[in-house]
Amino acid sequence: MDPRVKQFMTVIKAKDPGESEFHQAVQEVAESLIPFIEENPKYRHAKILERIAEPERVIIFRVPWLDDKNEIQINRGFRIEMNSAIGPYKGGLRFHPTVNLAILKFLAFEQTFKNSLTTLPMGGAKGGSDFDPKGKSDNEVMKFCQSFMTELFRHIGPDTDIPAGDIGVGGREIGFLFGQYKRLRNEFTGVLTGKGIEYGGSLMRPEATGYGATYFAQEMLATRKETMKGKTVCISGSGNVAQYAAEKISELGGKVITMSDSNGFVYDPHGINGERLEYLKNLKNVQRGRIKEYADKYGVEYFEDQRPWIIKCDIAMPNATQNEINGDEARTLVRNGCICVTEGANMPSTLEAVEVFLNAGILYGPGKAANAGGVATSGLEMSQNSMRLPWTRKEVDDRLLLIMKEIHATCVKYGKKPDGFINYVDGANIGGFVKIANAMLAQGIV
Ligand code: NDP
Ligand code: 2IT
């Protein structure tokens, strides 16, 4: 490790020991930025990186609620308001039993850079709870969301902090959260994104992250005169991002051969598309069932407690969660001929896995660039809410495609090496940083 990065990380680790996911996200960024900052001393003198790594505000609160058996349940709620240099705090809410401060800080940190890359005026944030929506009734989910918002509402607002969905938070949860916010404030505003179409949501927001990550892959492939057509793709996850990635990949002529959930993955050589994808969407979004049921229905292989990276593919698309590709799995992918990894999830590859992809010289699109289409379309939802004027599906999709192309161009601008190789990690980190850093310089010591 570069001794300057090591020194920087020693301070970060000493301050918050045990926050391993946060350390990982900061280290990846520091490795790109510290050499860049050395060449641009104004950022060093103003301690921009040190300031960016410290949240502007962290809110932690109790979320008590009554379950269907009339028993009191207590969860913990969080909102990390990371950076507001270029716009109001913006980022999703995650409801998952593993949620803790380290995970939300890493996500808020990544979000800050990602939002800057989108070209839209959005600062960085993330929040959520250790609440597990799995196995809960709609009534319980509603009660939890109402209690969560009863505290969160005083910290957010359409010009202050605008949450959205993430793992475990989809249209149902956003609806309950929005209803409670409106009731508490007596205001109908665009305080959340990912809303239903009937009450201020944007067309294409559900599709945006998966479609956007696929558009990003398309841009990366084009740099090597390749396309999606005829490519086999291993996807992990089967939630919002995975479903719409699968849809767009199939539309562009690729074949999705795996999808997964936290219990295992299915391998379907026929391709998960058309009627099969519709079955999966219904299974996950309506029945809230397990992916094994897909394997049972279509008579394909199911790999219990395993991840899909052992299956040979041209393109890998991790769309589930952090650290779901380790160094060994990355080596397996490369050995099997994988030419492109595009991250729908946030930080799905370990630092070792990233190193494997970069050393192999394959196309590697890190999450903060590749999955930025989701939050970008949230930004478009905010614009529509402010104008009180909805755009058509085509209008939003055209803008999404344009934004993904611009993000790709930014990565090329800041990540292209003298030998022509595009290091998208450096590109995304430096490209995201410059706008925030200049805004912070302009705003003084805040
Ligand atoms: P969903 O809740 O809709 O789906 C999550 C999927 O990932 C499910 O299939 C889930 O399986 C699986 N999963 C979750 N946690 C784990 C785990 N610990 N181990 C294995 N599998 C797991 O979430 P999204 O699709 O919205 O989010 C997926 C990823 O994309 C996350 O990393 C998120 O941060 C990122 N992302 C999401 C955006 C969005 O707009 N929604 C935008 C940008 C990034 P199971 O059902 O069994 O839990
Ligand atoms: O990780 C992400 O970018 C999201 N979960 C979406 C955030 C948003 O505000 O739409």
Short mmCIF file of C-alpha atoms and ligand atoms in Angstrom, two decimals:
data_model
loop_
_atom_site.label_atom_id
_atom_site.label_comp_id
_atom_site.label_asym_id
_atom_site.label_seq_id
_atom_site.Cartn_x
_atom_site.Cartn_y
_atom_site.Cartn_z
CA MET A 1 0.00 0.00 0.00
CA ASP A 2 1.12 3.57 -0.75
CA PRO A 3 2.56 4.88 2.55
CA ARG A 4 0.47 8.05 2.26
CA VAL A 5 -2.71 5.97 1.99
CA LYS A 6 -1.56 3.86 4.90
CA GLN A 7 -1.01 6.93 7.05
CA PHE A 8 -4.39 8.35 6.12
CA MET A 9 -6.11 5.05 6.88
CA THR A 10 -4.40 4.74 10.26
CA VAL A 11 -6.17 7.91 11.36
CA ILE A 12 -9.54 6.80 9.94
CA LYS A 13 -9.27 3.38 11.60
CA ALA A 14 -8.17 4.77 14.96
CA LYS A 15 -11.15 7.11 15.01
CA ASP A 16 -13.78 4.45 14.36
CA PRO A 17 -12.31 1.02 15.03
CA GLY A 18 -14.48 -1.87 13.93
CA GLU A 19 -16.19 -0.04 11.06
CA SER A 20 -14.63 -2.35 8.50
CA GLU A 21 -17.02 -1.65 5.61
CA PHE A 22 -16.51 2.09 6.06
CA HIS A 23 -12.72 1.65 6.15
CA GLN A 24 -12.90 -0.41 2.96
CA ALA A 25 -14.89 2.21 1.06
CA VAL A 26 -12.63 5.03 2.23
CA GLN A 27 -9.45 3.12 1.39
CA GLU A 28 -10.60 2.41 -2.15
CA VAL A 29 -11.26 6.10 -2.69
CA ALA A 30 -8.08 7.22 -0.92
CA GLU A 31 -5.97 5.02 -3.21
CA SER A 32 -7.28 6.94 -6.22
CA LEU A 33 -7.39 10.36 -4.62
CA ILE A 34 -4.21 10.74 -2.61
CA PRO A 35 -1.92 10.75 -5.68
CA PHE A 36 -4.35 13.14 -7.42
CA ILE A 37 -4.44 15.45 -4.38
CA GLU A 38 -0.63 15.49 -4.27
CA GLU A 39 -0.73 16.95 -7.76
CA ASN A 40 -3.40 19.46 -6.72
CA PRO A 41 -2.16 20.89 -3.41
CA LYS A 42 -5.13 23.25 -2.94
CA TYR A 43 -7.20 20.20 -2.00
CA ARG A 44 -4.51 19.01 0.41
CA HIS A 45 -4.16 22.35 2.18
CA ALA A 46 -7.93 22.56 2.64
CA LYS A 47 -8.02 18.96 4.00
CA ILE A 48 -10.90 18.16 1.65
CA LEU A 49 -10.47 14.37 1.81
CA GLU A 50 -10.27 14.40 5.61
CA ARG A 51 -13.46 16.46 5.74
CA ILE A 52 -15.31 14.29 3.18
CA ALA A 53 -14.56 11.21 5.30
CA GLU A 54 -16.29 12.74 8.32
CA PRO A 55 -20.13 12.77 8.18
CA GLU A 56 -21.70 16.20 8.55
CA ARG A 57 -24.29 14.67 10.86
CA VAL A 58 -25.24 11.22 12.17
CA ILE A 59 -28.71 10.62 13.60
CA ILE A 60 -29.48 7.44 15.56
CA PHE A 61 -32.89 6.83 17.06
CA ARG A 62 -35.21 4.31 18.70
CA VAL A 63 -38.02 2.81 16.61
CA PRO A 64 -40.61 1.11 18.83
CA TRP A 65 -43.66 -0.54 17.24
CA LEU A 66 -46.38 -3.09 18.02
CA ASP A 67 -46.37 -6.35 16.09
CA ASP A 68 -49.45 -8.38 15.11
CA LYS A 69 -49.32 -10.23 18.42
CA ASN A 70 -49.43 -6.92 20.26
CA GLU A 71 -45.86 -7.35 21.40
CA ILE A 72 -43.56 -4.35 21.50
CA GLN A 73 -40.63 -4.52 19.07
CA ILE A 74 -37.67 -2.19 19.23
CA ASN A 75 -35.45 -1.42 16.26
CA ARG A 76 -32.73 1.12 15.69
CA GLY A 77 -33.07 3.83 13.04
CA PHE A 78 -30.24 5.76 11.37
CA ARG A 79 -29.68 8.63 8.99
CA ILE A 80 -26.14 9.55 7.95
CA GLU A 81 -26.05 13.04 6.43
CA MET A 82 -22.64 12.79 4.85
CA ASN A 83 -22.10 15.78 2.59
CA SER A 84 -24.20 18.73 1.40
CA ALA A 85 -21.59 20.65 -0.60
CA ILE A 86 -23.35 20.30 -3.96
CA GLY A 87 -26.99 19.79 -2.99
CA PRO A 88 -29.39 18.55 -0.32
CA TYR A 89 -28.57 15.21 1.29
CA LYS A 90 -29.80 12.39 -0.93
CA GLY A 91 -29.65 8.63 -0.63
CA GLY A 92 -31.62 5.51 0.13
CA LEU A 93 -32.91 3.75 3.22
CA ARG A 94 -31.97 0.14 3.87
CA PHE A 95 -34.06 -2.18 6.04
CA HIS A 96 -32.06 -5.34 6.75
CA PRO A 97 -31.05 -7.13 9.96
CA THR A 98 -27.35 -6.54 9.21
CA VAL A 99 -27.71 -2.75 9.11
CA ASN A 100 -25.33 -0.90 11.44
CA LEU A 101 -23.36 2.33 11.53
CA ALA A 102 -20.37 0.94 9.60
CA ILE A 103 -22.53 -0.23 6.69
CA LEU A 104 -24.55 2.97 6.47
CA LYS A 105 -21.43 5.14 6.68
CA PHE A 106 -19.81 3.25 3.82
CA LEU A 107 -23.01 3.61 1.80
CA ALA A 108 -23.32 7.35 2.57
CA PHE A 109 -19.67 7.86 1.65
CA GLU A 110 -20.08 6.06 -1.69
CA GLN A 111 -23.33 7.93 -2.30
CA THR A 112 -21.58 11.30 -2.01
CA PHE A 113 -19.27 10.50 -4.94
CA LYS A 114 -21.99 8.74 -6.92
CA ASN A 115 -24.38 11.66 -6.65
CA SER A 116 -21.69 14.04 -7.80
CA LEU A 117 -21.08 11.85 -10.87
CA THR A 118 -24.75 12.02 -11.89
CA THR A 119 -24.28 15.70 -12.92
CA LEU A 120 -27.33 16.59 -10.77
CA PRO A 121 -27.23 18.78 -7.62
CA MET A 122 -27.44 16.16 -4.85
CA GLY A 123 -25.39 15.73 -1.69
CA GLY A 124 -24.79 12.34 -0.09
CA ALA A 125 -26.69 10.44 2.62
CA LYS A 126 -27.90 7.00 3.62
CA GLY A 127 -30.12 5.63 6.33
CA GLY A 128 -32.15 2.69 7.43
CA SER A 129 -32.77 0.25 10.19
CA ASP A 130 -31.95 -3.24 11.43
CA PHE A 131 -35.65 -4.02 10.89
CA ASP A 132 -36.19 -7.17 8.78
CA PRO A 133 -39.23 -6.87 6.50
CA LYS A 134 -38.99 -10.59 5.66
CA GLY A 135 -41.81 -12.59 7.17
CA LYS A 136 -43.62 -9.47 8.41
CA SER A 137 -47.25 -8.74 7.51
CA ASP A 138 -48.12 -5.60 5.52
CA ASN A 139 -49.63 -4.24 8.72
CA GLU A 140 -46.38 -4.75 10.63
CA VAL A 141 -44.34 -3.14 7.87
CA MET A 142 -46.70 -0.16 7.95
CA LYS A 143 -46.49 0.20 11.71
CA PHE A 144 -42.73 0.05 11.60
CA CYS A 145 -42.54 2.62 8.78
CA GLN A 146 -44.88 4.98 10.64
CA SER A 147 -42.80 4.77 13.80
CA PHE A 148 -39.55 5.21 11.84
CA MET A 149 -40.89 8.32 10.11
CA THR A 150 -42.26 9.75 13.37
CA GLU A 151 -38.65 10.47 14.31
CA LEU A 152 -37.05 10.86 10.88
CA PHE A 153 -39.51 13.52 9.68
CA ARG A 154 -37.90 16.27 11.77
CA HIS A 155 -34.54 15.76 10.05
CA ILE A 156 -35.61 15.59 6.38
CA GLY A 157 -37.40 17.76 3.83
CA PRO A 158 -37.52 18.37 0.07
CA ASP A 159 -34.71 20.96 0.29
CA THR A 160 -32.84 19.31 3.19
CA ASP A 161 -32.61 15.55 2.88
CA ILE A 162 -34.54 13.31 0.48
CA PRO A 163 -34.47 9.57 1.26
CA ALA A 164 -35.42 6.78 -1.17
CA GLY A 165 -35.29 2.96 -1.31
CA ASP A 166 -32.47 0.46 -1.04
CA ILE A 167 -32.37 -3.16 0.16
CA GLY A 168 -35.68 -4.01 1.84
CA VAL A 169 -37.24 -0.65 0.95
CA GLY A 170 -39.35 -0.65 -2.22
CA GLY A 171 -42.60 0.92 -3.35
CA ARG A 172 -44.61 -0.47 -0.43
CA GLU A 173 -42.31 0.97 2.23
CA ILE A 174 -41.90 4.34 0.47
CA GLY A 175 -45.70 4.62 0.35
CA PHE A 176 -46.08 4.06 4.10
CA LEU A 177 -43.20 6.44 4.87
CA PHE A 178 -44.60 9.15 2.60
CA GLY A 179 -48.09 8.83 4.10
CA GLN A 180 -46.76 9.36 7.60
CA TYR A 181 -44.52 12.28 6.61
CA LYS A 182 -47.44 14.04 4.91
CA ARG A 183 -49.59 13.52 7.97
CA LEU A 184 -46.99 14.87 10.39
CA ARG A 185 -46.07 17.93 8.30
CA ASN A 186 -49.40 18.57 6.61
CA GLU A 187 -47.44 19.10 3.40
CA PHE A 188 -47.47 17.29 0.08
CA THR A 189 -43.88 17.58 -1.11
CA GLY A 190 -41.27 15.49 -2.89
CA VAL A 191 -39.55 14.51 0.35
CA LEU A 192 -38.96 10.92 -0.76
CA THR A 193 -38.23 9.47 -4.18
CA GLY A 194 -39.31 6.12 -5.54
CA LYS A 195 -42.90 7.14 -4.85
CA GLY A 196 -45.88 5.52 -6.58
CA ILE A 197 -46.86 7.07 -9.88
CA GLU A 198 -50.20 8.24 -8.46
CA TYR A 199 -48.60 10.44 -5.82
CA GLY A 200 -45.59 12.09 -7.41
CA GLY A 201 -43.36 9.21 -8.42
CA SER A 202 -41.41 9.24 -11.67
CA LEU A 203 -41.96 6.81 -14.50
CA MET A 204 -38.84 4.63 -14.91
CA ARG A 205 -37.59 5.04 -11.32
CA PRO A 206 -38.19 1.32 -10.54
CA GLU A 207 -36.29 0.34 -13.69
CA ALA A 208 -33.58 2.99 -13.41
CA THR A 209 -30.80 1.28 -11.44
CA GLY A 210 -30.86 -1.99 -13.38
CA TYR A 211 -31.35 -0.30 -16.75
CA GLY A 212 -28.66 2.26 -15.91
CA ALA A 213 -26.12 -0.39 -14.89
CA THR A 214 -26.80 -2.15 -18.19
CA TYR A 215 -26.38 1.10 -20.15
CA PHE A 216 -23.08 1.59 -18.33
CA ALA A 217 -21.96 -1.93 -19.30
CA GLN A 218 -22.92 -1.14 -22.89
CA GLU A 219 -20.73 1.97 -22.83
CA MET A 220 -17.80 0.02 -21.36
CA LEU A 221 -18.20 -2.76 -23.95
CA ALA A 222 -18.26 -0.19 -26.76
CA THR A 223 -14.73 0.93 -25.81
CA ARG A 224 -13.63 -2.55 -26.94
CA LYS A 225 -15.98 -2.68 -29.92
CA GLU A 226 -18.19 -5.19 -28.13
CA THR A 227 -21.94 -5.22 -27.47
CA MET A 228 -24.35 -7.04 -25.16
CA LYS A 229 -25.63 -9.16 -28.01
CA GLY A 230 -24.96 -12.86 -27.52
CA LYS A 231 -23.20 -12.39 -24.17
CA THR A 232 -23.93 -14.69 -21.23
CA VAL A 233 -24.46 -12.81 -17.99
CA CYS A 234 -24.32 -13.98 -14.38
CA ILE A 235 -26.45 -11.81 -12.13
CA SER A 236 -26.66 -12.06 -8.36
CA GLY A 237 -29.70 -10.89 -6.45
CA SER A 238 -33.32 -11.00 -7.55
CA GLY A 239 -34.60 -7.72 -6.14
CA ASN A 240 -35.25 -4.37 -7.74
CA VAL A 241 -31.85 -3.87 -9.35
CA ALA A 242 -31.42 -7.48 -10.50
CA GLN A 243 -34.88 -7.77 -12.07
CA TYR A 244 -34.58 -4.69 -14.25
CA ALA A 245 -30.98 -5.43 -15.17
CA ALA A 246 -32.16 -8.84 -16.39
CA GLU A 247 -34.94 -7.18 -18.37
CA LYS A 248 -32.66 -4.68 -20.15
CA ILE A 249 -29.89 -7.21 -20.80
CA SER A 250 -32.37 -9.54 -22.50
CA GLU A 251 -33.76 -6.64 -24.52
CA LEU A 252 -30.23 -5.89 -25.77
CA GLY A 253 -29.67 -9.50 -26.79
CA GLY A 254 -27.73 -10.78 -23.78
CA LYS A 255 -28.65 -13.95 -21.92
CA VAL A 256 -29.00 -13.93 -18.12
CA ILE A 257 -28.17 -17.40 -16.82
CA THR A 258 -28.12 -16.92 -13.04
CA MET A 259 -30.00 -14.99 -10.37
CA SER A 260 -29.91 -15.43 -6.61
CA ASP A 261 -31.24 -14.53 -3.19
CA SER A 262 -29.66 -14.85 0.23
CA ASN A 263 -30.31 -18.63 0.27
CA GLY A 264 -28.71 -19.61 -3.04
CA PHE A 265 -28.74 -19.17 -6.82
CA VAL A 266 -30.50 -20.65 -9.84
CA TYR A 267 -28.67 -21.56 -13.05
CA ASP A 268 -30.93 -21.45 -16.07
CA PRO A 269 -29.08 -22.05 -19.36
CA HIS A 270 -32.30 -21.24 -21.26
CA GLY A 271 -32.02 -17.65 -20.06
CA ILE A 272 -34.05 -15.81 -17.42
CA ASN A 273 -36.23 -13.69 -19.69
CA GLY A 274 -39.76 -13.27 -21.05
CA GLU A 275 -42.33 -15.32 -19.18
CA ARG A 276 -39.65 -16.72 -16.84
CA LEU A 277 -38.61 -13.24 -15.75
CA GLU A 278 -42.26 -12.27 -15.24
CA TYR A 279 -42.69 -15.35 -13.03
CA LEU A 280 -39.62 -14.33 -11.01
CA LYS A 281 -40.86 -10.75 -10.60
CA ASN A 282 -44.21 -11.97 -9.34
CA LEU A 283 -42.51 -14.50 -7.05
CA LYS A 284 -40.30 -11.82 -5.48
CA ASN A 285 -42.51 -8.70 -5.55
CA VAL A 286 -45.96 -10.16 -4.91
CA GLN A 287 -45.57 -13.62 -3.35
CA ARG A 288 -42.36 -12.54 -1.57
CA GLY A 289 -41.11 -16.12 -2.07
CA ARG A 290 -37.66 -17.72 -2.37
CA ILE A 291 -35.71 -18.16 -5.61
CA LYS A 292 -35.58 -21.92 -5.12
CA GLU A 293 -39.23 -21.93 -6.25
CA TYR A 294 -38.03 -20.75 -9.69
CA ALA A 295 -35.73 -23.76 -9.94
CA ASP A 296 -38.57 -26.08 -8.92
CA LYS A 297 -40.96 -24.56 -11.47
CA TYR A 298 -38.62 -24.64 -14.46
CA GLY A 299 -36.65 -27.76 -13.51
CA VAL A 300 -33.27 -25.98 -13.47
CA GLU A 301 -30.34 -26.34 -11.08
CA TYR A 302 -30.43 -24.67 -7.67
CA PHE A 303 -27.20 -24.13 -5.71
CA GLU A 304 -28.04 -23.78 -2.04
CA ASP A 305 -25.87 -21.35 -0.02
CA GLN A 306 -23.64 -20.59 -3.01
CA ARG A 307 -22.95 -17.52 -5.12
CA PRO A 308 -23.18 -17.53 -8.93
CA TRP A 309 -19.56 -16.63 -9.72
CA ILE A 310 -18.59 -20.27 -10.30
CA ILE A 311 -20.66 -20.32 -13.50
CA LYS A 312 -18.82 -19.43 -16.72
CA CYS A 313 -20.02 -16.15 -18.18
CA ASP A 314 -18.94 -13.20 -20.36
CA ILE A 315 -20.30 -10.55 -18.01
CA ALA A 316 -20.83 -10.57 -14.23
CA MET A 317 -23.30 -8.26 -12.59
CA PRO A 318 -23.38 -8.34 -8.80
CA ASN A 319 -26.76 -6.87 -7.83
CA ALA A 320 -27.31 -8.09 -4.27
CA THR A 321 -25.08 -6.65 -1.55
CA GLN A 322 -21.62 -5.59 -0.36
CA ASN A 323 -18.62 -7.94 -0.45
CA GLU A 324 -20.37 -10.64 -2.44
CA ILE A 325 -17.36 -11.23 -4.74
CA ASN A 326 -14.12 -12.11 -2.97
CA GLY A 327 -10.63 -12.48 -4.43
CA ASP A 328 -11.03 -16.19 -5.22
CA GLU A 329 -14.37 -15.64 -6.89
CA ALA A 330 -12.89 -12.79 -8.93
CA ARG A 331 -10.06 -15.08 -10.06
CA THR A 332 -12.60 -17.75 -11.02
CA LEU A 333 -14.56 -15.25 -13.09
CA VAL A 334 -11.43 -14.04 -14.90
CA ARG A 335 -10.18 -17.61 -15.46
CA ASN A 336 -13.56 -18.52 -16.97
CA GLY A 337 -13.25 -15.74 -19.53
CA CYS A 338 -15.35 -12.98 -17.97
CA ILE A 339 -14.58 -9.71 -19.81
CA CYS A 340 -16.76 -7.26 -17.93
CA VAL A 341 -18.01 -6.69 -14.38
CA THR A 342 -20.63 -4.02 -13.84
CA GLU A 343 -21.77 -3.38 -10.28
CA GLY A 344 -25.48 -2.82 -9.72
CA ALA A 345 -24.89 -3.26 -5.99
CA ASN A 346 -22.84 -0.97 -3.75
CA MET A 347 -19.29 -2.22 -3.08
CA PRO A 348 -20.06 -5.84 -4.03
CA SER A 349 -16.38 -6.60 -4.72
CA THR A 350 -13.80 -6.82 -1.93
CA LEU A 351 -10.62 -4.76 -2.30
CA GLU A 352 -8.81 -7.94 -3.32
CA ALA A 353 -11.43 -8.71 -5.98
CA VAL A 354 -11.11 -5.19 -7.41
CA GLU A 355 -7.36 -5.67 -7.64
CA VAL A 356 -7.85 -8.96 -9.50
CA PHE A 357 -10.15 -7.29 -12.06
CA LEU A 358 -7.80 -4.33 -12.57
CA ASN A 359 -4.71 -6.54 -12.90
CA ALA A 360 -6.52 -8.74 -15.41
CA GLY A 361 -7.28 -5.63 -17.48
CA ILE A 362 -10.97 -6.49 -17.87
CA LEU A 363 -13.75 -3.89 -17.98
CA TYR A 364 -14.59 -3.18 -14.36
CA GLY A 365 -17.35 -0.65 -13.59
CA PRO A 366 -17.50 0.15 -9.86
CA GLY A 367 -20.90 0.67 -8.26
CA LYS A 368 -20.61 4.40 -7.67
CA ALA A 369 -20.50 4.89 -11.43
CA ALA A 370 -22.37 1.85 -12.76
CA ASN A 371 -25.40 1.97 -10.45
CA ALA A 372 -25.80 5.75 -10.37
CA GLY A 373 -28.80 5.58 -12.70
CA GLY A 374 -31.09 4.90 -9.73
CA VAL A 375 -30.25 8.01 -7.79
CA ALA A 376 -29.97 10.02 -11.01
CA THR A 377 -33.58 9.16 -11.78
CA SER A 378 -34.45 10.07 -8.19
CA GLY A 379 -32.96 13.45 -9.06
CA LEU A 380 -35.24 13.56 -12.10
CA GLU A 381 -38.18 12.71 -9.83
CA MET A 382 -37.22 15.68 -7.64
CA SER A 383 -37.15 17.96 -10.70
CA GLN A 384 -40.61 16.78 -11.75
CA ASN A 385 -41.93 17.27 -8.21
CA SER A 386 -40.56 20.82 -8.11
CA MET A 387 -42.09 21.62 -11.48
CA ARG A 388 -45.28 19.75 -10.58
CA LEU A 389 -45.13 18.32 -14.06
CA PRO A 390 -44.51 14.64 -14.87
CA TRP A 391 -42.37 13.56 -17.79
CA THR A 392 -43.12 10.67 -20.13
CA ARG A 393 -41.39 7.34 -19.84
CA LYS A 394 -39.35 8.10 -22.94
CA GLU A 395 -38.28 11.49 -21.65
CA VAL A 396 -36.98 9.99 -18.40
CA ASP A 397 -35.33 7.03 -20.13
CA ASP A 398 -33.59 9.31 -22.65
CA ARG A 399 -32.23 11.43 -19.80
CA LEU A 400 -31.13 8.32 -17.90
CA LEU A 401 -29.23 7.02 -20.92
CA LEU A 402 -27.62 10.42 -21.45
CA ILE A 403 -26.57 10.63 -17.79
CA MET A 404 -25.03 7.14 -17.89
CA LYS A 405 -23.09 8.15 -21.00
CA GLU A 406 -21.89 11.30 -19.25
CA ILE A 407 -20.81 9.32 -16.19
CA HIS A 408 -18.92 6.96 -18.47
CA ALA A 409 -17.24 9.90 -20.22
CA THR A 410 -16.22 11.35 -16.83
CA CYS A 411 -14.67 8.00 -15.88
CA VAL A 412 -12.74 7.95 -19.16
CA LYS A 413 -11.59 11.55 -18.66
CA TYR A 414 -10.15 10.92 -15.21
CA GLY A 415 -9.34 7.20 -15.45
CA LYS A 416 -7.60 6.72 -18.82
CA LYS A 417 -3.99 5.63 -18.36
CA PRO A 418 -1.11 6.40 -20.76
CA ASP A 419 -1.35 2.86 -22.22
CA GLY A 420 -5.04 3.42 -23.04
CA PHE A 421 -6.45 1.24 -20.24
CA ILE A 422 -9.46 2.83 -18.53
CA ASN A 423 -9.29 2.47 -14.77
CA TYR A 424 -12.93 3.16 -13.92
CA VAL A 425 -12.14 3.10 -10.19
CA ASP A 426 -9.81 6.08 -10.47
CA GLY A 427 -12.11 7.67 -13.02
CA ALA A 428 -15.19 7.49 -10.78
CA ASN A 429 -13.37 8.49 -7.60
CA ILE A 430 -11.54 11.48 -9.08
CA GLY A 431 -14.44 12.49 -11.34
CA GLY A 432 -16.84 12.44 -8.38
CA PHE A 433 -14.39 14.22 -6.10
CA VAL A 434 -13.50 17.28 -8.17
CA LYS A 435 -16.97 18.86 -8.16
CA ILE A 436 -17.48 18.31 -4.42
CA ALA A 437 -13.97 19.49 -3.59
CA ASN A 438 -14.34 22.70 -5.60
CA ALA A 439 -17.71 23.38 -3.98
CA MET A 440 -16.18 22.85 -0.54
CA LEU A 441 -13.27 25.13 -1.34
CA ALA A 442 -15.72 27.84 -2.41
CA GLN A 443 -17.80 27.47 0.75
CA GLY A 444 -14.93 27.87 3.20
CA ILE A 445 -14.22 25.86 6.32
CA VAL A 446 -17.62 24.22 6.89
P1 NDP B 1 -33.81 -5.50 -2.92
O1 NDP B 1 -34.16 -5.55 -1.49
O2 NDP B 1 -34.88 -5.25 -3.92
O3 NDP B 1 -33.10 -6.85 -3.36
C1 NDP B 1 -31.94 -7.29 -2.72
C2 NDP B 1 -31.52 -8.61 -3.31
O4 NDP B 1 -30.23 -8.94 -2.81
C3 NDP B 1 -32.42 -9.76 -2.91
O5 NDP B 1 -32.41 -10.74 -3.89
C4 NDP B 1 -31.76 -10.24 -1.63
O6 NDP B 1 -32.07 -11.58 -1.27
C5 NDP B 1 -30.31 -10.10 -1.97
N1 NDP B 1 -29.53 -9.87 -0.76
C6 NDP B 1 -29.67 -8.85 0.12
N2 NDP B 1 -28.80 -8.98 1.14
C7 NDP B 1 -28.10 -10.09 0.89
C8 NDP B 1 -27.06 -10.74 1.58
N3 NDP B 1 -26.58 -10.27 2.73
N4 NDP B 1 -26.56 -11.87 1.02
C9 NDP B 1 -27.06 -12.37 -0.16
N5 NDP B 1 -28.05 -11.79 -0.83
C10 NDP B 1 -28.56 -10.67 -0.32
O7 NDP B 1 -32.66 -4.41 -3.04
P2 NDP B 1 -32.12 -3.63 -4.33
O8 NDP B 1 -32.26 -4.48 -5.54
O9 NDP B 1 -32.73 -2.29 -4.32
O10 NDP B 1 -30.58 -3.44 -3.96
C11 NDP B 1 -29.57 -4.36 -4.36
C12 NDP B 1 -28.22 -3.68 -4.32
O11 NDP B 1 -28.23 -2.56 -5.21
C13 NDP B 1 -27.80 -3.10 -2.96
O12 NDP B 1 -26.40 -3.20 -2.85
C14 NDP B 1 -28.20 -1.64 -3.07
O13 NDP B 1 -27.44 -0.84 -2.19
C15 NDP B 1 -27.85 -1.37 -4.52
N6 NDP B 1 -28.50 -0.24 -5.15
C16 NDP B 1 -29.84 -0.09 -5.18
C17 NDP B 1 -30.43 0.98 -5.80
C18 NDP B 1 -31.89 1.13 -5.92
O14 NDP B 1 -32.33 2.08 -6.58
N7 NDP B 1 -32.72 0.27 -5.37
C19 NDP B 1 -29.60 2.03 -6.42
C20 NDP B 1 -28.18 1.74 -6.41
C21 NDP B 1 -27.68 0.66 -5.78
P3 NDP B 1 -33.11 -11.87 -0.09
O15 NDP B 1 -34.44 -11.50 -0.65
O16 NDP B 1 -32.95 -13.30 0.23
O17 NDP B 1 -32.71 -10.98 1.06
O1 2IT B 2 -27.57 3.30 -3.57
C1 2IT B 2 -28.33 4.08 -4.17
O2 2IT B 2 -27.91 4.88 -5.01
C2 2IT B 2 -29.76 4.01 -3.87
N1 2IT B 2 -30.18 3.16 -3.09
C3 2IT B 2 -30.71 4.99 -4.49
C4 2IT B 2 -30.74 6.28 -3.73
C5 2IT B 2 -31.75 7.28 -4.19
O3 2IT B 2 -31.83 8.32 -3.51
O4 2IT B 2 -32.46 7.05 -5.17
#
